[in-house]
Each structure stands twice: as C-alpha cells, then as structure tokens.
mmCIF file with all atom_site columns, C-alpha atoms in Angstrom:
data_model
loop_
_atom_site.group_PDB
_atom_site.id
_atom_site.type_symbol
_atom_site.label_atom_id
_atom_site.label_alt_id
_atom_site.label_comp_id
_atom_site.label_asym_id
_atom_site.label_entity_id
_atom_site.label_seq_id
_atom_site.pdbx_PDB_ins_code
_atom_site.Cartn_x
_atom_site.Cartn_y
_atom_site.Cartn_z
_atom_site.occupancy
_atom_site.B_iso_or_equiv
_atom_site.pdbx_formal_charge
_atom_site.auth_seq_id
_atom_site.auth_comp_id
_atom_site.auth_asym_id
_atom_site.auth_atom_id
_atom_site.pdbx_PDB_model_num
ATOM 1   C CA . MET A 1 1   ? -78.049  -69.798 -78.732  1.00 0.00 ? 18  MET A CA 1
ATOM 2   C CA . ASP A 1 2   ? -76.130  -68.580 -81.761  1.00 0.00 ? 19  ASP A CA 1
ATOM 3   C CA . ASN A 1 3   ? -76.828  -65.438 -83.810  1.00 0.00 ? 20  ASN A CA 1
ATOM 4   C CA . HIS A 1 4   ? -78.684  -67.467 -86.399  1.00 0.00 ? 21  HIS A CA 1
ATOM 5   C CA . SER A 1 5   ? -81.372  -68.714 -84.041  1.00 0.00 ? 22  SER A CA 1
ATOM 6   C CA . ARG A 1 6   ? -81.730  -65.409 -82.133  1.00 0.00 ? 23  ARG A CA 1
ATOM 7   C CA . ALA A 1 7   ? -81.908  -63.123 -85.129  1.00 0.00 ? 24  ALA A CA 1
ATOM 8   C CA . SER A 1 8   ? -85.350  -62.046 -86.224  1.00 0.00 ? 25  SER A CA 1
ATOM 9   C CA . ILE A 1 9   ? -86.580  -61.633 -89.765  1.00 0.00 ? 26  ILE A CA 1
ATOM 10  C CA . TRP A 1 10  ? -88.877  -58.764 -88.712  1.00 0.00 ? 27  TRP A CA 1
ATOM 11  C CA . PRO A 1 11  ? -86.336  -55.981 -89.344  1.00 0.00 ? 28  PRO A CA 1
ATOM 12  C CA . TRP A 1 12  ? -85.790  -57.378 -92.834  1.00 0.00 ? 29  TRP A CA 1
ATOM 13  C CA . LEU A 1 13  ? -89.511  -57.625 -93.484  1.00 0.00 ? 30  LEU A CA 1
ATOM 14  C CA . GLY A 1 14  ? -89.758  -54.030 -92.239  1.00 0.00 ? 31  GLY A CA 1
ATOM 15  C CA . LEU A 1 15  ? -87.135  -52.952 -94.779  1.00 0.00 ? 32  LEU A CA 1
ATOM 16  C CA . ALA A 1 16  ? -89.045  -54.759 -97.534  1.00 0.00 ? 33  ALA A CA 1
ATOM 17  C CA . ALA A 1 17  ? -92.261  -53.038 -96.410  1.00 0.00 ? 34  ALA A CA 1
ATOM 18  C CA . LEU A 1 18  ? -90.518  -49.644 -96.446  1.00 0.00 ? 35  LEU A CA 1
ATOM 19  C CA . ILE A 1 19  ? -89.422  -50.226 -100.042 1.00 0.00 ? 36  ILE A CA 1
ATOM 20  C CA . VAL A 1 20  ? -92.977  -51.240 -100.999 1.00 0.00 ? 37  VAL A CA 1
ATOM 21  C CA . VAL A 1 21  ? -94.480  -48.145 -99.334  1.00 0.00 ? 38  VAL A CA 1
ATOM 22  C CA . LEU A 1 22  ? -91.976  -45.739 -100.927 1.00 0.00 ? 39  LEU A CA 1
ATOM 23  C CA . ASP A 1 23  ? -92.425  -47.450 -104.287 1.00 0.00 ? 40  ASP A CA 1
ATOM 24  C CA . GLN A 1 24  ? -96.216  -47.274 -104.190 1.00 0.00 ? 41  GLN A CA 1
ATOM 25  C CA . LEU A 1 25  ? -96.342  -43.685 -102.879 1.00 0.00 ? 42  LEU A CA 1
ATOM 26  C CA . THR A 1 26  ? -94.076  -42.450 -105.656 1.00 0.00 ? 43  THR A CA 1
ATOM 27  C CA . LYS A 1 27  ? -96.121  -44.340 -108.246 1.00 0.00 ? 44  LYS A CA 1
ATOM 28  C CA . VAL A 1 28  ? -99.350  -42.786 -106.951 1.00 0.00 ? 45  VAL A CA 1
ATOM 29  C CA . LEU A 1 29  ? -97.747  -39.340 -107.285 1.00 0.00 ? 46  LEU A CA 1
ATOM 30  C CA . ILE A 1 30  ? -96.743  -40.132 -110.867 1.00 0.00 ? 47  ILE A CA 1
ATOM 31  C CA . LEU A 1 31  ? -100.183 -41.533 -111.748 1.00 0.00 ? 48  LEU A CA 1
ATOM 32  C CA . LEU A 1 32  ? -101.944 -38.481 -110.294 1.00 0.00 ? 49  LEU A CA 1
ATOM 33  C CA . ASN A 1 33  ? -99.678  -35.850 -111.834 1.00 0.00 ? 50  ASN A CA 1
ATOM 34  C CA . TYR A 1 34  ? -98.489  -37.252 -115.170 1.00 0.00 ? 51  TYR A CA 1
ATOM 35  C CA . GLN A 1 35  ? -100.218 -38.560 -118.253 1.00 0.00 ? 52  GLN A CA 1
ATOM 36  C CA . LEU A 1 36  ? -98.658  -41.514 -120.054 1.00 0.00 ? 53  LEU A CA 1
ATOM 37  C CA . GLY A 1 37  ? -95.584  -40.205 -121.904 1.00 0.00 ? 54  GLY A CA 1
ATOM 38  C CA . ASP A 1 38  ? -95.306  -36.931 -119.946 1.00 0.00 ? 55  ASP A CA 1
ATOM 39  C CA . SER A 1 39  ? -91.783  -35.905 -119.009 1.00 0.00 ? 56  SER A CA 1
ATOM 40  C CA . THR A 1 40  ? -90.248  -33.295 -116.707 1.00 0.00 ? 57  THR A CA 1
ATOM 41  C CA . TYR A 1 41  ? -86.680  -32.154 -117.264 1.00 0.00 ? 58  TYR A CA 1
ATOM 42  C CA . VAL A 1 42  ? -84.707  -32.285 -113.997 1.00 0.00 ? 59  VAL A CA 1
ATOM 43  C CA . THR A 1 43  ? -81.047  -32.214 -115.069 1.00 0.00 ? 60  THR A CA 1
ATOM 44  C CA . SER A 1 44  ? -79.057  -32.689 -118.263 1.00 0.00 ? 61  SER A CA 1
ATOM 45  C CA . PHE A 1 45  ? -79.001  -36.441 -117.570 1.00 0.00 ? 62  PHE A CA 1
ATOM 46  C CA . PHE A 1 46  ? -82.234  -37.111 -115.649 1.00 0.00 ? 63  PHE A CA 1
ATOM 47  C CA . ASN A 1 47  ? -85.970  -36.698 -116.276 1.00 0.00 ? 64  ASN A CA 1
ATOM 48  C CA . ILE A 1 48  ? -89.120  -37.770 -114.484 1.00 0.00 ? 65  ILE A CA 1
ATOM 49  C CA . VAL A 1 49  ? -91.419  -39.558 -116.934 1.00 0.00 ? 66  VAL A CA 1
ATOM 50  C CA . ARG A 1 50  ? -94.498  -41.749 -116.901 1.00 0.00 ? 67  ARG A CA 1
ATOM 51  C CA . VAL A 1 51  ? -93.985  -45.060 -118.640 1.00 0.00 ? 68  VAL A CA 1
ATOM 52  C CA . HIS A 1 52  ? -96.030  -48.256 -118.452 1.00 0.00 ? 69  HIS A CA 1
ATOM 53  C CA . ASN A 1 53  ? -94.123  -51.528 -118.774 1.00 0.00 ? 70  ASN A CA 1
ATOM 54  C CA . SER A 1 54  ? -96.229  -54.631 -119.309 1.00 0.00 ? 71  SER A CA 1
ATOM 55  C CA . GLY A 1 55  ? -93.092  -56.754 -119.680 1.00 0.00 ? 72  GLY A CA 1
ATOM 56  C CA . ALA A 1 56  ? -90.159  -57.529 -117.425 1.00 0.00 ? 73  ALA A CA 1
ATOM 57  C CA . ALA A 1 57  ? -86.820  -55.741 -117.148 1.00 0.00 ? 74  ALA A CA 1
ATOM 58  C CA . PHE A 1 58  ? -85.968  -53.728 -120.273 1.00 0.00 ? 75  PHE A CA 1
ATOM 59  C CA . SER A 1 59  ? -89.575  -54.346 -121.462 1.00 0.00 ? 76  SER A CA 1
ATOM 60  C CA . PHE A 1 60  ? -88.837  -58.020 -122.106 1.00 0.00 ? 77  PHE A CA 1
ATOM 61  C CA . LEU A 1 61  ? -92.062  -59.692 -123.353 1.00 0.00 ? 78  LEU A CA 1
ATOM 62  C CA . ALA A 1 62  ? -93.931  -56.354 -123.263 1.00 0.00 ? 79  ALA A CA 1
ATOM 63  C CA . SER A 1 63  ? -95.746  -57.146 -126.512 1.00 0.00 ? 80  SER A CA 1
ATOM 64  C CA . ALA A 1 64  ? -96.509  -60.789 -125.694 1.00 0.00 ? 81  ALA A CA 1
ATOM 65  C CA . GLY A 1 65  ? -100.288 -60.388 -125.726 1.00 0.00 ? 82  GLY A CA 1
ATOM 66  C CA . GLY A 1 66  ? -101.241 -60.154 -122.052 1.00 0.00 ? 83  GLY A CA 1
ATOM 67  C CA . TRP A 1 67  ? -100.391 -63.587 -120.675 1.00 0.00 ? 84  TRP A CA 1
ATOM 68  C CA . GLN A 1 68  ? -97.152  -62.181 -119.236 1.00 0.00 ? 85  GLN A CA 1
ATOM 69  C CA . ARG A 1 69  ? -99.130  -60.157 -116.659 1.00 0.00 ? 86  ARG A CA 1
ATOM 70  C CA . TRP A 1 70  ? -100.130 -63.279 -114.742 1.00 0.00 ? 87  TRP A CA 1
ATOM 71  C CA . PHE A 1 71  ? -96.903  -65.113 -115.547 1.00 0.00 ? 88  PHE A CA 1
ATOM 72  C CA . PHE A 1 72  ? -94.827  -62.392 -113.880 1.00 0.00 ? 89  PHE A CA 1
ATOM 73  C CA . THR A 1 73  ? -97.340  -62.143 -111.021 1.00 0.00 ? 90  THR A CA 1
ATOM 74  C CA . GLY A 1 74  ? -96.904  -65.887 -110.455 1.00 0.00 ? 91  GLY A CA 1
ATOM 75  C CA . ILE A 1 75  ? -93.133  -65.519 -110.512 1.00 0.00 ? 92  ILE A CA 1
ATOM 76  C CA . GLY A 1 76  ? -93.538  -62.763 -107.912 1.00 0.00 ? 93  GLY A CA 1
ATOM 77  C CA . VAL A 1 77  ? -95.555  -65.061 -105.632 1.00 0.00 ? 94  VAL A CA 1
ATOM 78  C CA . VAL A 1 78  ? -92.985  -67.850 -105.932 1.00 0.00 ? 95  VAL A CA 1
ATOM 79  C CA . ALA A 1 79  ? -90.112  -65.385 -105.399 1.00 0.00 ? 96  ALA A CA 1
ATOM 80  C CA . THR A 1 80  ? -91.813  -63.904 -102.328 1.00 0.00 ? 97  THR A CA 1
ATOM 81  C CA . VAL A 1 81  ? -92.295  -67.305 -100.682 1.00 0.00 ? 98  VAL A CA 1
ATOM 82  C CA . PHE A 1 82  ? -88.741  -68.359 -101.551 1.00 0.00 ? 99  PHE A CA 1
ATOM 83  C CA . ILE A 1 83  ? -87.208  -65.106 -100.266 1.00 0.00 ? 100 ILE A CA 1
ATOM 84  C CA . ILE A 1 84  ? -89.098  -65.305 -96.961  1.00 0.00 ? 101 ILE A CA 1
ATOM 85  C CA . TRP A 1 85  ? -87.918  -68.902 -96.585  1.00 0.00 ? 102 TRP A CA 1
ATOM 86  C CA . MET A 1 86  ? -84.337  -67.760 -97.338  1.00 0.00 ? 103 MET A CA 1
ATOM 87  C CA . LEU A 1 87  ? -84.631  -64.936 -94.786  1.00 0.00 ? 104 LEU A CA 1
ATOM 88  C CA . ARG A 1 88  ? -85.683  -67.437 -92.130  1.00 0.00 ? 105 ARG A CA 1
ATOM 89  C CA . ALA A 1 89  ? -82.872  -69.819 -93.059  1.00 0.00 ? 106 ALA A CA 1
ATOM 90  C CA . HIS A 1 90  ? -80.172  -67.133 -93.136  1.00 0.00 ? 107 HIS A CA 1
ATOM 91  C CA . ARG A 1 91  ? -81.492  -64.603 -90.632  1.00 0.00 ? 108 ARG A CA 1
ATOM 92  C CA . GLY A 1 92  ? -78.104  -64.130 -88.966  1.00 0.00 ? 109 GLY A CA 1
ATOM 93  C CA . GLN A 1 93  ? -76.358  -63.109 -92.189  1.00 0.00 ? 110 GLN A CA 1
ATOM 94  C CA . ARG A 1 94  ? -76.922  -59.368 -92.280  1.00 0.00 ? 111 ARG A CA 1
ATOM 95  C CA . LEU A 1 95  ? -75.629  -58.467 -95.731  1.00 0.00 ? 112 LEU A CA 1
ATOM 96  C CA . PHE A 1 96  ? -77.401  -61.405 -97.355  1.00 0.00 ? 113 PHE A CA 1
ATOM 97  C CA . SER A 1 97  ? -80.620  -60.620 -95.471  1.00 0.00 ? 114 SER A CA 1
ATOM 98  C CA . PHE A 1 98  ? -80.365  -56.949 -96.473  1.00 0.00 ? 115 PHE A CA 1
ATOM 99  C CA . ALA A 1 99  ? -80.099  -57.958 -100.129 1.00 0.00 ? 116 ALA A CA 1
ATOM 100 C CA . LEU A 1 100 ? -83.006  -60.398 -99.821  1.00 0.00 ? 117 LEU A CA 1
ATOM 101 C CA . ALA A 1 101 ? -85.186  -57.754 -98.134  1.00 0.00 ? 118 ALA A CA 1
ATOM 102 C CA . CYS A 1 102 ? -84.491  -55.251 -100.921 1.00 0.00 ? 119 CYS A CA 1
ATOM 103 C CA . ILE A 1 103 ? -85.327  -57.839 -103.582 1.00 0.00 ? 120 ILE A CA 1
ATOM 104 C CA . LEU A 1 104 ? -88.472  -58.827 -101.665 1.00 0.00 ? 121 LEU A CA 1
ATOM 105 C CA . GLY A 1 105 ? -89.690  -55.222 -101.495 1.00 0.00 ? 122 GLY A CA 1
ATOM 106 C CA . GLY A 1 106 ? -89.089  -54.787 -105.204 1.00 0.00 ? 123 GLY A CA 1
ATOM 107 C CA . ALA A 1 107 ? -90.780  -58.046 -106.148 1.00 0.00 ? 124 ALA A CA 1
ATOM 108 C CA . ILE A 1 108 ? -93.860  -57.175 -104.104 1.00 0.00 ? 125 ILE A CA 1
ATOM 109 C CA . GLY A 1 109 ? -94.033  -53.599 -105.435 1.00 0.00 ? 126 GLY A CA 1
ATOM 110 C CA . ASN A 1 110 ? -93.766  -54.535 -109.100 1.00 0.00 ? 127 ASN A CA 1
ATOM 111 C CA . ASN A 1 111 ? -95.126  -58.060 -109.410 1.00 0.00 ? 128 ASN A CA 1
ATOM 112 C CA . LEU A 1 112 ? -97.678  -58.420 -106.616 1.00 0.00 ? 129 LEU A CA 1
ATOM 113 C CA . ILE A 1 113 ? -99.153  -54.913 -106.630 1.00 0.00 ? 130 ILE A CA 1
ATOM 114 C CA . ASP A 1 114 ? -98.614  -53.153 -109.971 1.00 0.00 ? 131 ASP A CA 1
ATOM 115 C CA . ARG A 1 115 ? -99.176  -56.072 -112.336 1.00 0.00 ? 132 ARG A CA 1
ATOM 116 C CA . PRO A 1 116 ? -102.449 -57.375 -110.835 1.00 0.00 ? 133 PRO A CA 1
ATOM 117 C CA . LEU A 1 117 ? -103.746 -53.838 -110.153 1.00 0.00 ? 134 LEU A CA 1
ATOM 118 C CA . HIS A 1 118 ? -102.811 -52.071 -113.403 1.00 0.00 ? 135 HIS A CA 1
ATOM 119 C CA . GLY A 1 119 ? -101.669 -54.774 -115.804 1.00 0.00 ? 136 GLY A CA 1
ATOM 120 C CA . TYR A 1 120 ? -98.310  -53.026 -116.069 1.00 0.00 ? 137 TYR A CA 1
ATOM 121 C CA . VAL A 1 121 ? -95.527  -51.600 -113.925 1.00 0.00 ? 138 VAL A CA 1
ATOM 122 C CA . VAL A 1 122 ? -95.319  -47.814 -113.543 1.00 0.00 ? 139 VAL A CA 1
ATOM 123 C CA . ASP A 1 123 ? -91.791  -46.563 -114.263 1.00 0.00 ? 140 ASP A CA 1
ATOM 124 C CA . PHE A 1 124 ? -90.628  -42.966 -113.934 1.00 0.00 ? 141 PHE A CA 1
ATOM 125 C CA . PHE A 1 125 ? -86.868  -42.522 -113.411 1.00 0.00 ? 142 PHE A CA 1
ATOM 126 C CA . ASP A 1 126 ? -85.310  -41.659 -116.787 1.00 0.00 ? 143 ASP A CA 1
ATOM 127 C CA . PHE A 1 127 ? -81.518  -41.402 -116.903 1.00 0.00 ? 144 PHE A CA 1
ATOM 128 C CA . HIS A 1 128 ? -79.888  -40.530 -120.202 1.00 0.00 ? 145 HIS A CA 1
ATOM 129 C CA . PHE A 1 129 ? -76.268  -40.194 -121.235 1.00 0.00 ? 146 PHE A CA 1
ATOM 130 C CA . ALA A 1 130 ? -74.758  -39.559 -124.678 1.00 0.00 ? 147 ALA A CA 1
ATOM 131 C CA . PHE A 1 131 ? -72.367  -42.496 -124.293 1.00 0.00 ? 148 PHE A CA 1
ATOM 132 C CA . LEU A 1 132 ? -75.379  -44.845 -124.114 1.00 0.00 ? 149 LEU A CA 1
ATOM 133 C CA . SER A 1 133 ? -76.688  -43.728 -127.530 1.00 0.00 ? 150 SER A CA 1
ATOM 134 C CA . GLY A 1 134 ? -75.245  -46.767 -129.274 1.00 0.00 ? 151 GLY A CA 1
ATOM 135 C CA . ILE A 1 135 ? -76.957  -49.078 -126.789 1.00 0.00 ? 152 ILE A CA 1
ATOM 136 C CA . PHE A 1 136 ? -80.266  -47.375 -125.932 1.00 0.00 ? 153 PHE A CA 1
ATOM 137 C CA . HIS A 1 137 ? -82.395  -45.103 -128.135 1.00 0.00 ? 154 HIS A CA 1
ATOM 138 C CA . GLY A 1 138 ? -81.285  -41.513 -127.603 1.00 0.00 ? 155 GLY A CA 1
ATOM 139 C CA . GLY A 1 139 ? -78.987  -42.648 -124.799 1.00 0.00 ? 156 GLY A CA 1
ATOM 140 C CA . HIS A 1 140 ? -81.968  -43.190 -122.480 1.00 0.00 ? 157 HIS A CA 1
ATOM 141 C CA . PHE A 1 141 ? -81.513  -46.089 -120.073 1.00 0.00 ? 158 PHE A CA 1
ATOM 142 C CA . PRO A 1 142 ? -84.895  -47.872 -119.706 1.00 0.00 ? 159 PRO A CA 1
ATOM 143 C CA . ALA A 1 143 ? -87.095  -46.041 -117.191 1.00 0.00 ? 160 ALA A CA 1
ATOM 144 C CA . PHE A 1 144 ? -87.365  -47.665 -113.785 1.00 0.00 ? 161 PHE A CA 1
ATOM 145 C CA . ASN A 1 145 ? -88.859  -47.160 -110.310 1.00 0.00 ? 162 ASN A CA 1
ATOM 146 C CA . ILE A 1 146 ? -88.016  -47.607 -106.618 1.00 0.00 ? 163 ILE A CA 1
ATOM 147 C CA . ALA A 1 147 ? -88.969  -51.304 -106.654 1.00 0.00 ? 164 ALA A CA 1
ATOM 148 C CA . ASP A 1 148 ? -86.525  -51.860 -109.518 1.00 0.00 ? 165 ASP A CA 1
ATOM 149 C CA . ALA A 1 149 ? -83.835  -50.034 -107.555 1.00 0.00 ? 166 ALA A CA 1
ATOM 150 C CA . GLY A 1 150 ? -84.526  -52.304 -104.566 1.00 0.00 ? 167 GLY A CA 1
ATOM 151 C CA . ILE A 1 151 ? -84.172  -55.402 -106.721 1.00 0.00 ? 168 ILE A CA 1
ATOM 152 C CA . THR A 1 152 ? -80.917  -54.074 -108.172 1.00 0.00 ? 169 THR A CA 1
ATOM 153 C CA . ILE A 1 153 ? -79.295  -53.122 -104.867 1.00 0.00 ? 170 ILE A CA 1
#
C-alpha cells in the first residue's frame, strides 16, 4: 500500500471543522457584543469592527438585490463537494490537503452557515495602513473573518 491509499482524510476534515468552529465562535462574540458599525481600536493599524457583507470578497455583488445570497450558498455547496472529492483523490499530498482543508473550512463558515442563517457574512478584522489610502477608503483593507483567512491561507 502506498501513502495515497493509506492516508485518511479525517485529519483534514478535522482541520476544516476547527476553522469552522473558531470562525463561528468569533462571529457569535461579535454579534453579541457589537452593533453593526461598532469599532474598537486595538492598535494604530488594527481595529475590531462589525460589518455585514452580503456580497463576495471585497463586497462584490453586495448590492445585487438579494439573489446573491443563494447563488453564493450554491457555490459553497458545489465547492464543498468538490473539495471533499479532491481530498479523497489527493489524500497523501499533505501540503495540498492542508490548503484544501483550510479552504473547505472557510467555504463552510461563510457560504454554508452565515449566508443561509443571516443573509450576509459577519466580518470583523479591520486592518488599515496609510499606504493603502489610494486603493481603499481611508487605507482600510476590507474587513474579513477567520473563514476568509482560512480560504486565503
């Protein structure tokens, strides 16, 4: 038996589940302690905020009228099935499986939980740098969450 056939996808599904749990716990804390638009100064370049994003990354399609909620949920379902299939097919490739597990956790957290439950994704990490002022309003990179970080890793 080679590494491919002996390797299990369970550790990778566990990593995805960990990302989902951390993502949802932090979002519950934000929802319980912040009103929409509230902000807490943490450092000169970082705040905790409460933002609702009904669109995709960088608020793409946020003002599309509501259909995007179910569109992005559907994409999340398709992505989840595809990623699990890819994990099974490439279970012996650790780095690739790590990346897939992180993306899976993020897709589930944002698209399969937040969108159907709230109609939007809860974002709260707000990084801002003066050198970004020409690109983003006030130098604030679009707010994001743990699921987004998982997708990006």
